[in-house]
Structure formats: structure tokens, C-alpha cells
PDB file of C-alpha atoms in Angstrom:
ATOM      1  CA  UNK T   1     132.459 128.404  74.556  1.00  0.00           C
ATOM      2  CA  UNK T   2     128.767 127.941  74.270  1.00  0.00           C
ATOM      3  CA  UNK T   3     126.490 125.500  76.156  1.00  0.00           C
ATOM      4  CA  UNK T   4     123.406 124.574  76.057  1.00  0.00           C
ATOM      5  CA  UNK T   5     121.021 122.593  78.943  1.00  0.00           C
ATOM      6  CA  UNK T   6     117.945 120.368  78.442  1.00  0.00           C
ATOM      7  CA  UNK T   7     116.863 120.812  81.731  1.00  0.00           C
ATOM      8  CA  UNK T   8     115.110 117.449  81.641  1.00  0.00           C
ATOM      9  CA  UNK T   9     116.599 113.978  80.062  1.00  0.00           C
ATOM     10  CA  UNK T  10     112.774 112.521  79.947  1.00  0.00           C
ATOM     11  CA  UNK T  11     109.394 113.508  79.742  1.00  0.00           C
ATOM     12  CA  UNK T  12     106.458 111.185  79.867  1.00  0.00           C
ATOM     13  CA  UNK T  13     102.728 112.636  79.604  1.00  0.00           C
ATOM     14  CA  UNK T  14      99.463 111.751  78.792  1.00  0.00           C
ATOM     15  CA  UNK T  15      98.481 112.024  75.065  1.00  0.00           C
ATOM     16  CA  UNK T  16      96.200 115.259  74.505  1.00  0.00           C
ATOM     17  CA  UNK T  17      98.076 117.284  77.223  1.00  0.00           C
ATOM     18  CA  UNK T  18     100.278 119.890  77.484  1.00  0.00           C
ATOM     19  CA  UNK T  19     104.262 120.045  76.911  1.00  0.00           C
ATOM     20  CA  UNK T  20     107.232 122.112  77.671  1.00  0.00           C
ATOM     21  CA  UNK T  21     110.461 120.837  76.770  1.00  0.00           C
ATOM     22  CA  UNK T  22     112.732 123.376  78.538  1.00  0.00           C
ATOM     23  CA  UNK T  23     116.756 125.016  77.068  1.00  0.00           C
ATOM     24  CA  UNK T  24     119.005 127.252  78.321  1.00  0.00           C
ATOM     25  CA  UNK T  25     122.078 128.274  77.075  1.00  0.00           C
ATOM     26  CA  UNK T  26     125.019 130.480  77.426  1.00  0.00           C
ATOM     27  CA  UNK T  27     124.948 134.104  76.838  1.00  0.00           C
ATOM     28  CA  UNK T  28     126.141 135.238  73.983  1.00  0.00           C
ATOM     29  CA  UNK T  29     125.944 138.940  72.270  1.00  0.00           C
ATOM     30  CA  UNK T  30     123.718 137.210  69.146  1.00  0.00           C
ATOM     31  CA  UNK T  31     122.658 133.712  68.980  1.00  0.00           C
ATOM     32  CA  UNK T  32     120.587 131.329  66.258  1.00  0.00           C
ATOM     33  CA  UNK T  33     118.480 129.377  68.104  1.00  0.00           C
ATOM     34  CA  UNK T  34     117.136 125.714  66.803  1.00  0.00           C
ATOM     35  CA  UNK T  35     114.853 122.474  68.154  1.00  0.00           C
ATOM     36  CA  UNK T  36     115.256 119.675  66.414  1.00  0.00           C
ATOM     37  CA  UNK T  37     113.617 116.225  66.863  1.00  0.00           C
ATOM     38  CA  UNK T  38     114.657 112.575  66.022  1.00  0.00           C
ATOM     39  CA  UNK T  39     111.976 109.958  66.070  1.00  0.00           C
ATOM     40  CA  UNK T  40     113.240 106.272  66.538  1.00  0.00           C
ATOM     41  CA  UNK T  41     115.494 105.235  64.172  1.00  0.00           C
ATOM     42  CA  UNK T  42     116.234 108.093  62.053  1.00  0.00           C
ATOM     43  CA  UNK T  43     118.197 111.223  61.686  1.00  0.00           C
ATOM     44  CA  UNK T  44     117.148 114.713  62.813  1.00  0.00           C
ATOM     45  CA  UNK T  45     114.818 117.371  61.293  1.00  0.00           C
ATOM     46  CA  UNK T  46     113.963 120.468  62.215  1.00  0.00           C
ATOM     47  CA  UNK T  47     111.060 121.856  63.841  1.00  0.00           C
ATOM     48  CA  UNK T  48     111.271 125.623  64.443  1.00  0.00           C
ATOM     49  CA  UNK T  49     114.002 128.375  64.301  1.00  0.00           C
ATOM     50  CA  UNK T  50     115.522 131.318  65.899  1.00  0.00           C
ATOM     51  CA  UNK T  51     116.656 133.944  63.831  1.00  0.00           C
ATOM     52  CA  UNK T  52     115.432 137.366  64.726  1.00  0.00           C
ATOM     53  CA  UNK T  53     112.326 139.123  64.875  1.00  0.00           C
ATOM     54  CA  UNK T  54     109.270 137.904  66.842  1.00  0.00           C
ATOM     55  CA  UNK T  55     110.485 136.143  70.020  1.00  0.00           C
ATOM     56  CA  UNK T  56     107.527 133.783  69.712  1.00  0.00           C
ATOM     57  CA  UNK T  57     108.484 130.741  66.550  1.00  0.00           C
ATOM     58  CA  UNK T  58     105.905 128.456  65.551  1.00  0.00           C
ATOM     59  CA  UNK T  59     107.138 125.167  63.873  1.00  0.00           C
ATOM     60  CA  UNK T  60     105.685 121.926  62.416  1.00  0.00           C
ATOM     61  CA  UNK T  61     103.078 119.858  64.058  1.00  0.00           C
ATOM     62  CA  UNK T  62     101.620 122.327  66.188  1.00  0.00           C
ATOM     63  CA  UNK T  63     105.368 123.248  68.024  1.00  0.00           C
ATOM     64  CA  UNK T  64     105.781 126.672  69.384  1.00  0.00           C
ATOM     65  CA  UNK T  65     108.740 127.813  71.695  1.00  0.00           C
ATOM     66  CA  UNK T  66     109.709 131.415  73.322  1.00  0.00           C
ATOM     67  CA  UNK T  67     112.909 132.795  72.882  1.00  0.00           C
ATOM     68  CA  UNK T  68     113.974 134.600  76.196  1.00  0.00           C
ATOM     69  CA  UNK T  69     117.120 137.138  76.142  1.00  0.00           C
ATOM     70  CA  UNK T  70     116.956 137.870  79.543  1.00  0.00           C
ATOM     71  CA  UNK T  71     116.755 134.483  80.865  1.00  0.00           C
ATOM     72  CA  UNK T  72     119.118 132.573  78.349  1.00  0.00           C
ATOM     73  CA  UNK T  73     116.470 130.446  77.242  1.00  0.00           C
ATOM     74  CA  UNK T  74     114.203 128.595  74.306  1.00  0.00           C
ATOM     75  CA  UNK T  75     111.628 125.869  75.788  1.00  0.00           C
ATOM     76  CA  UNK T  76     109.634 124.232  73.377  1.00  0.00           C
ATOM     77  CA  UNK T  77     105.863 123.996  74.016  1.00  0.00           C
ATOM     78  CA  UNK T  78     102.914 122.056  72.622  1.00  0.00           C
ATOM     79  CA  UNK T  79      99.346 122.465  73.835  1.00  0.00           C
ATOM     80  CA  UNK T  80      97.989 119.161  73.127  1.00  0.00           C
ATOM     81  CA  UNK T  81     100.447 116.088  72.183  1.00  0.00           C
ATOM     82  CA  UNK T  82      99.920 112.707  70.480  1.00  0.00           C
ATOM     83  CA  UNK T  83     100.879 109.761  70.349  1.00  0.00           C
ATOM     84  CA  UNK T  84     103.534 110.365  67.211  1.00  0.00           C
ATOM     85  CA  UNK T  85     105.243 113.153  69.047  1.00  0.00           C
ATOM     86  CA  UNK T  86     106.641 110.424  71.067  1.00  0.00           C
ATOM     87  CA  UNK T  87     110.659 111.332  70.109  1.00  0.00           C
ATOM     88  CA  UNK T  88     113.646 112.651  71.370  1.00  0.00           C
ATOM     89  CA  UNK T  89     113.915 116.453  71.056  1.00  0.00           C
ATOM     90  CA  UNK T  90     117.343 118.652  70.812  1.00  0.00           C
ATOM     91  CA  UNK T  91     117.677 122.173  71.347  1.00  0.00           C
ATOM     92  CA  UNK T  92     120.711 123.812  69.902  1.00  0.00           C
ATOM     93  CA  UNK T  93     122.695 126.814  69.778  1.00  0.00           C
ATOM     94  CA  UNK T  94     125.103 128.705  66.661  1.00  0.00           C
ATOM     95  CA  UNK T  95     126.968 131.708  67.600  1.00  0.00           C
ATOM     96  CA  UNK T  96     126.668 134.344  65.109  1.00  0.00           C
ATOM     97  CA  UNK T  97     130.109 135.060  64.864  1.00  0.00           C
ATOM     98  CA  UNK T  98     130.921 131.564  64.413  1.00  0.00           C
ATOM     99  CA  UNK T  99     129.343 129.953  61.126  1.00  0.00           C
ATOM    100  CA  UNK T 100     130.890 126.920  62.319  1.00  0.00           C
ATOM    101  CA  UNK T 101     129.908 125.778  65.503  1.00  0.00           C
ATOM    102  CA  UNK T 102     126.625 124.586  66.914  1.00  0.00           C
ATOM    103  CA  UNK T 103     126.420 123.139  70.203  1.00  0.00           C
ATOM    104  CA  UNK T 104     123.763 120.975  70.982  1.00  0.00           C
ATOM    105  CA  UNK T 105     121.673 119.574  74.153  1.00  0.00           C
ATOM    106  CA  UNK T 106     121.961 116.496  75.611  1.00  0.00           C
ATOM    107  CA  UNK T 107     118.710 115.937  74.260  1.00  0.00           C
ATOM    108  CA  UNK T 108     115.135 115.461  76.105  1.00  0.00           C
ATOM    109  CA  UNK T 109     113.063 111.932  75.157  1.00  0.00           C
ATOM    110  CA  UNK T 110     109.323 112.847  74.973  1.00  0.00           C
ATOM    111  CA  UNK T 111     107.322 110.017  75.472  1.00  0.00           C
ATOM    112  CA  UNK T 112     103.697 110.074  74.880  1.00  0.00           C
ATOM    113  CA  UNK T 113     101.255 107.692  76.743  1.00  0.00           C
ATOM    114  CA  UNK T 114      97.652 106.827  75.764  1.00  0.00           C
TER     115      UNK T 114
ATOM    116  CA  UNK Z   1     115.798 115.709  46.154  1.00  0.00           C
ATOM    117  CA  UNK Z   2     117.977 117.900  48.687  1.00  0.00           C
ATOM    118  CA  UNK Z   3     119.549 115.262  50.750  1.00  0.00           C
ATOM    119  CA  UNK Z   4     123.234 114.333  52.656  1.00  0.00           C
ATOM    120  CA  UNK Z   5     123.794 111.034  52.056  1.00  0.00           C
ATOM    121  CA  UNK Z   6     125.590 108.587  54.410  1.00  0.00           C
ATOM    122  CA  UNK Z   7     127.353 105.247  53.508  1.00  0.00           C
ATOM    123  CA  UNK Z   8     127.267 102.827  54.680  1.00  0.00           C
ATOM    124  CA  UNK Z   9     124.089 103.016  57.155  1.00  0.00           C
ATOM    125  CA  UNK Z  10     125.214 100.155  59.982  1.00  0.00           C
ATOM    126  CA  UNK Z  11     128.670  98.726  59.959  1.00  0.00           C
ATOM    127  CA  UNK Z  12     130.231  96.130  62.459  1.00  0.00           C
ATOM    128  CA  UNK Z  13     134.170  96.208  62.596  1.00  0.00           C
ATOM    129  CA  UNK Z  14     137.015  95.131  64.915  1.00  0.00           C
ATOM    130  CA  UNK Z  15     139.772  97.112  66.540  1.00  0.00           C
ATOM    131  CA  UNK Z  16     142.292  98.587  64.522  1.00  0.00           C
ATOM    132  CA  UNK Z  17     140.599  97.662  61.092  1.00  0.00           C
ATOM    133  CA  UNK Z  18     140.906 101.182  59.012  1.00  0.00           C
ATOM    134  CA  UNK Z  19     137.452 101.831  57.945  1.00  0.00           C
ATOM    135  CA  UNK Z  20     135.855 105.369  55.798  1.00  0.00           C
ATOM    136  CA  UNK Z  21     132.238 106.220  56.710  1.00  0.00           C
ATOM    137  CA  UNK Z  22     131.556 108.732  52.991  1.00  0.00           C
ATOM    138  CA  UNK Z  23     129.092 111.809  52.978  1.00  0.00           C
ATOM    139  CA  UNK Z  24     127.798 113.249  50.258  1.00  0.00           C
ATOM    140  CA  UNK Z  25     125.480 116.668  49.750  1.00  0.00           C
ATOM    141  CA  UNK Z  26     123.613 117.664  46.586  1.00  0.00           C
ATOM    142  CA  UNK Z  27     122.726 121.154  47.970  1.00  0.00           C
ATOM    143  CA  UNK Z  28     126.256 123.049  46.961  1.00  0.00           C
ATOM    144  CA  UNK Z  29     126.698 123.869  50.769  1.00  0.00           C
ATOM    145  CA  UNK Z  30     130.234 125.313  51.890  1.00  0.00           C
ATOM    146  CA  UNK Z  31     129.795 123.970  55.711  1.00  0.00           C
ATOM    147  CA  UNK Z  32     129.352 120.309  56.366  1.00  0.00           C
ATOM    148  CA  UNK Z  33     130.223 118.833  59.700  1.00  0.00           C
ATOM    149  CA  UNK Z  34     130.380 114.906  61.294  1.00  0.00           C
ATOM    150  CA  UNK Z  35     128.569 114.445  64.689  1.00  0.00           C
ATOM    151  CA  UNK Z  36     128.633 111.161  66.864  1.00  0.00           C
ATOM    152  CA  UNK Z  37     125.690 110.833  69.048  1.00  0.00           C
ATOM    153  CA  UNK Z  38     125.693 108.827  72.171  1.00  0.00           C
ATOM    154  CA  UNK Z  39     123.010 108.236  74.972  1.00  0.00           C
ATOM    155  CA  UNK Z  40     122.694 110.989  77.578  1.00  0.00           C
ATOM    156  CA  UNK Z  41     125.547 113.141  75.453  1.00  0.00           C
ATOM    157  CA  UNK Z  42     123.878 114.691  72.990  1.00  0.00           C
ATOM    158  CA  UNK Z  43     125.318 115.052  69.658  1.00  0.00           C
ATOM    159  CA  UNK Z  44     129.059 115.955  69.719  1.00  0.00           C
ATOM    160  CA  UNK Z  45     130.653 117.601  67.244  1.00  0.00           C
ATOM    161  CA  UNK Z  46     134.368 115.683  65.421  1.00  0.00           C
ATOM    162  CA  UNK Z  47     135.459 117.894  62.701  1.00  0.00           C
ATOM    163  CA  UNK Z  48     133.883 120.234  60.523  1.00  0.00           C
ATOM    164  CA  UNK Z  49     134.277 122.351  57.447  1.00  0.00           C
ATOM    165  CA  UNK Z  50     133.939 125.718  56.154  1.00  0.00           C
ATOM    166  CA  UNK Z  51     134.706 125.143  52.086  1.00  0.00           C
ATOM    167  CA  UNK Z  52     136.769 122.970  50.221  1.00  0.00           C
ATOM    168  CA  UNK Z  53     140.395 121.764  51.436  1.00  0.00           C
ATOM    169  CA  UNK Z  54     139.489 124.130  55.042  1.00  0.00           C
ATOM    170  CA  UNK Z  55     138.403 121.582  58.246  1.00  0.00           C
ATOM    171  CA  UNK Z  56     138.901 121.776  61.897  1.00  0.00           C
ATOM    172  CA  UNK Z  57     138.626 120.309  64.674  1.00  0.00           C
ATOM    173  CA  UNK Z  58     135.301 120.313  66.565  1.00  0.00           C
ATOM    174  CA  UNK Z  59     135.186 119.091  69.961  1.00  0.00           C
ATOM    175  CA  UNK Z  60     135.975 115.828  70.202  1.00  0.00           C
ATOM    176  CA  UNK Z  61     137.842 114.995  67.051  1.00  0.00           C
ATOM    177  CA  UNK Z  62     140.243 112.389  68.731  1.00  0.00           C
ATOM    178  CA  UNK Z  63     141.192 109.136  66.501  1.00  0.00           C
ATOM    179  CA  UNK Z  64     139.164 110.521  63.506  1.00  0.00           C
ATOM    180  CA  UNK Z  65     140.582 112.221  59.953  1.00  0.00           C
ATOM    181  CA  UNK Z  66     138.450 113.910  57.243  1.00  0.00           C
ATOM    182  CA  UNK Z  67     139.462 115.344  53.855  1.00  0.00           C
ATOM    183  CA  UNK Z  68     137.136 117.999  52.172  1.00  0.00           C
ATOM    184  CA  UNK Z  69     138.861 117.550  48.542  1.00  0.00           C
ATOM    185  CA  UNK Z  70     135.340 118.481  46.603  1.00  0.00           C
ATOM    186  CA  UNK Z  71     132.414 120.236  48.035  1.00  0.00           C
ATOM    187  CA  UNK Z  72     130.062 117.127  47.752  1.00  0.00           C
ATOM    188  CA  UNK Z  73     131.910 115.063  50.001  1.00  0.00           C
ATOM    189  CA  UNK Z  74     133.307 114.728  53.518  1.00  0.00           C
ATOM    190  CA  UNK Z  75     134.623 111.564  54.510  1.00  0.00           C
ATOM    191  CA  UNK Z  76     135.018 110.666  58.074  1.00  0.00           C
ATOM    192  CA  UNK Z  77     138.407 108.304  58.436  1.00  0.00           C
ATOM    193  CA  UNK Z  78     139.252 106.321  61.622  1.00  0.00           C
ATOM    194  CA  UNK Z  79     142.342 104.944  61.081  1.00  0.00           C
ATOM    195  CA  UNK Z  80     142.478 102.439  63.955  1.00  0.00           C
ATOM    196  CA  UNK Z  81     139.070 102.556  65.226  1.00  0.00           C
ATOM    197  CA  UNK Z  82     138.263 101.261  68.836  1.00  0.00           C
ATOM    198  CA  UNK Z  83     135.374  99.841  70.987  1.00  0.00           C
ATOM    199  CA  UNK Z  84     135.131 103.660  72.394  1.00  0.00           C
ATOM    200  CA  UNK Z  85     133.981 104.830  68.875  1.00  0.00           C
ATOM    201  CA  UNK Z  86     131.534 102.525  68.515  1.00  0.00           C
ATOM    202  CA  UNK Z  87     128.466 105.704  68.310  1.00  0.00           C
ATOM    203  CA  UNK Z  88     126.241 106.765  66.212  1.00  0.00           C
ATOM    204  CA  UNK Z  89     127.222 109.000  63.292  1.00  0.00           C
ATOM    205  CA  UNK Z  90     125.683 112.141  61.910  1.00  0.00           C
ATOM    206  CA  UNK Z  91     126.872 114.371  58.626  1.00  0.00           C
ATOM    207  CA  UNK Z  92     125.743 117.527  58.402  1.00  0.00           C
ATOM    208  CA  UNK Z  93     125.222 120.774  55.526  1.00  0.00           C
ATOM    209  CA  UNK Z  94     124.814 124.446  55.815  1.00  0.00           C
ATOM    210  CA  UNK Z  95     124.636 127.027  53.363  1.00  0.00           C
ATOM    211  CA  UNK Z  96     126.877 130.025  55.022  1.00  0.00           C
ATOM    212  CA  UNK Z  97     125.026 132.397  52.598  1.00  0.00           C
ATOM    213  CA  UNK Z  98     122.257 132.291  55.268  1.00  0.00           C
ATOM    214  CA  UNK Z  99     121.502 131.257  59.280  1.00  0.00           C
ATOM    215  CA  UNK Z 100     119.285 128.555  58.887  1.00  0.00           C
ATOM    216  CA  UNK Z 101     119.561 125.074  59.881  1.00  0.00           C
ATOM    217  CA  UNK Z 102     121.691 122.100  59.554  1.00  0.00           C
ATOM    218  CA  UNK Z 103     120.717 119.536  57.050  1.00  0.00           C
ATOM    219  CA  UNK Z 104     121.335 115.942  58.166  1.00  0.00           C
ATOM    220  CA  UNK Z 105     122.120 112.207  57.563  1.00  0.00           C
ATOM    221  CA  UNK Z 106     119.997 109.586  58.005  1.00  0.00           C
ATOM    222  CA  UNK Z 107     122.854 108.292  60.472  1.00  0.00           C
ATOM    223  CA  UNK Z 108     125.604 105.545  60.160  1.00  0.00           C
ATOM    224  CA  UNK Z 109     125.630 103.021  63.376  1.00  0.00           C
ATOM    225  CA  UNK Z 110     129.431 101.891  64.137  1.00  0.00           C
ATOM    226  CA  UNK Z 111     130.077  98.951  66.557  1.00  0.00           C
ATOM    227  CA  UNK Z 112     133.492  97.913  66.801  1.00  0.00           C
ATOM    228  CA  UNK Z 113     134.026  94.636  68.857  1.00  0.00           C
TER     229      UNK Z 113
END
């Protein structure tokens, strides 16, 4: 079965600098790979996508993460955060043999400080 | 507007009392799926489908039924609900003509007392 790991439950940092948010998961022989975020009180959206192609996905609001084969992994990077990215942040996983099943993080809570 | 719909948003119930949280898609997708999300977990997955009148079990799908009788809706049934289900609830859509993303709820909050 597939797993994935947020390798950190929370992340607090200083608005304007840098983020990773970092995933791993399980190996698989082809993967779709997904962040999604969920500010306060509200379901979740997506911000960027795995599919194929160019291992380096840009999403919404300046979000950019690096898929990895070798390593199993998908972190989730911003170069400058604000305020409003303050939100928790899921990373998850489909098979591609398996329509059915994603398996998602345990989740990582940004939190951005002025 | 493309949206899955959840009703009702918050509910507070007791032990044992039967309740139906509904879900309803206006995007003709095949796959929908119920989540419950609880702190440090993650979102778990109960039961999904693939198309109408096919579901299975996800991973935790323990004191929860669903029906998939049209291919708008996908009710999430707990029969006897107790205090351990008291979560936060997530339906989901796919398309399985493509690989993109899951489409979500705004959410239903349970508490049963």
C-alpha cells in the first residue's frame, strides 16, 4: 500500500522568507503526485500537480515543488511567503494503476509570522 | 459553477441517533470518495466509488454505509454513530477520463456527545 510522509507537522517562519514543505512517499512503478492546501475553516484546493513531464511544477501563488524519482519525494517550495500563506498544506499520492485510491499526508501547518 | 456540495455543514448528534451526511457533484464525475480528517492524521479515506451502484471500502470505513444509486450523489450513512466519529468530513470527485485532482467539499463538522 502507498504512504506518504510530511516530514514536518509545523512550520513557522518569518513573512518574506523562504519555504520548503517537505513529502516522501512510497515507491511505486508510476505515481500522480498532488499538494493541496486548506486555509482555516474551509475545504481543500489544489495548488500544483504531478503528472508527467518536467519534474519541476509550478502552482498558484508563487508555489513550486520538485518531483524526485530517485529519492521518493515532492517538497513544496516558496521563495518569499506572506502572511495569507499561513495554512495547512497536504501532499498526496494516486497510484496509477489504482484510479481509486489517494493517500494523503498527515498534513504540515505553515504558519507565517510578521 | 463546478462544485461538490455537502449537507449539512456542522451537525451536533448523540450516540446511536442514525444520521445521513448527502453529497452532491454537478461535474458528471464517475469517482467520488468520503474522507474524515482529524488532527495530526491527515485525511483518511471511508469508502469510495468508481461509478454508479460500485463502492468500496477505503481504509477506515468502520461504522459508516454509502449508496451510489445516481452519479450526483454519495451519501455517507452512520447508522449508530459514536463519540469516536465525531471528525471532520470531506466528499470528494474525479473524472477517471483523466489524472488530475480531486475536487472537494467545503467540509461537514460531526460532534456526537
Amino acid at each position: 500500500a502507498q504512504s506518504v510522509t510530511q516530514l514536518d507537522s509545523q512550520v513557522p517562519v518569518f513573512e518574506e522568507a523562504p519555504v520548503e514543505l517537505r513529502c516522501n512517499y512510497s515507491s511505486s512503478v508510476s505515481v500522480y503526485l498532488f499538494w493541496y492546501v486548506q486555509y482555516p475553516n474551509q475545504g481543500l484546493q489544489l495548488l500544483l500537480k504531478y503528472l508527467s513531464g518536467s519534474t519541476l511544477v509550478k502552482g498558484i501563488n508563487g508555489f513550486e515543488a520538485e518531483f524526485n524519482k530517485s529519492q521518493t519525494s515532492f517538497h513544496l517550495r516558496k521563495p518569499s511567503v506572506h502572511i495569507s500563506d499561513t495554512a495547512e498544506y497536504f501532499c498526496a499520492v494516486r497510484d496509477g494503476g489504482n484510479a481509486g485510491k489517494s493517500t494523503f499526508g498527515d498534513g504540515t501547518t505553515l504558519t507565517v509570522k510578521p | 459553477e463546478a462544485q461538490v456540495t455537502q449537507n449539512p455543514r456542522y451537525l451536533i448528534t448523540v450516540t446511536g441517533k442514525k444520521l445521513t451526511v448527502t453529497c452532491s457533484q454537478n461535474m458528471n464525475h464517475e469517482y467520488m470518495s468520503w474522507y474524515r480528517q482529524d488532527p495530526g492524521l491527515g485525511l483518511r479515506q471511508i469508502y469510495y466509488s468508481m461509478n454508479v451502484e460500485v463502492t468500496d471500502k477505503g481504509d477506515v470505513p468502520e461504522g459508516y454505509k454509502v449508496s451510489r444509486k445516481e452519479k450526483r450523489n454519495f451519501p455517507l450513512i452512520l447508522e449508530s454513530p459514536s463519540p469516536n466519529q465525531t471528525s471532520l468530513y470531506f466528499c470528494a470527485s474525479l473524472p477517471l477520463s483523466n489524472t488530475g485532482e480531486l475536487f472537494f467539499g467545503e467540509g461537514s463538522r460531526l460532534t456526537v456527545l
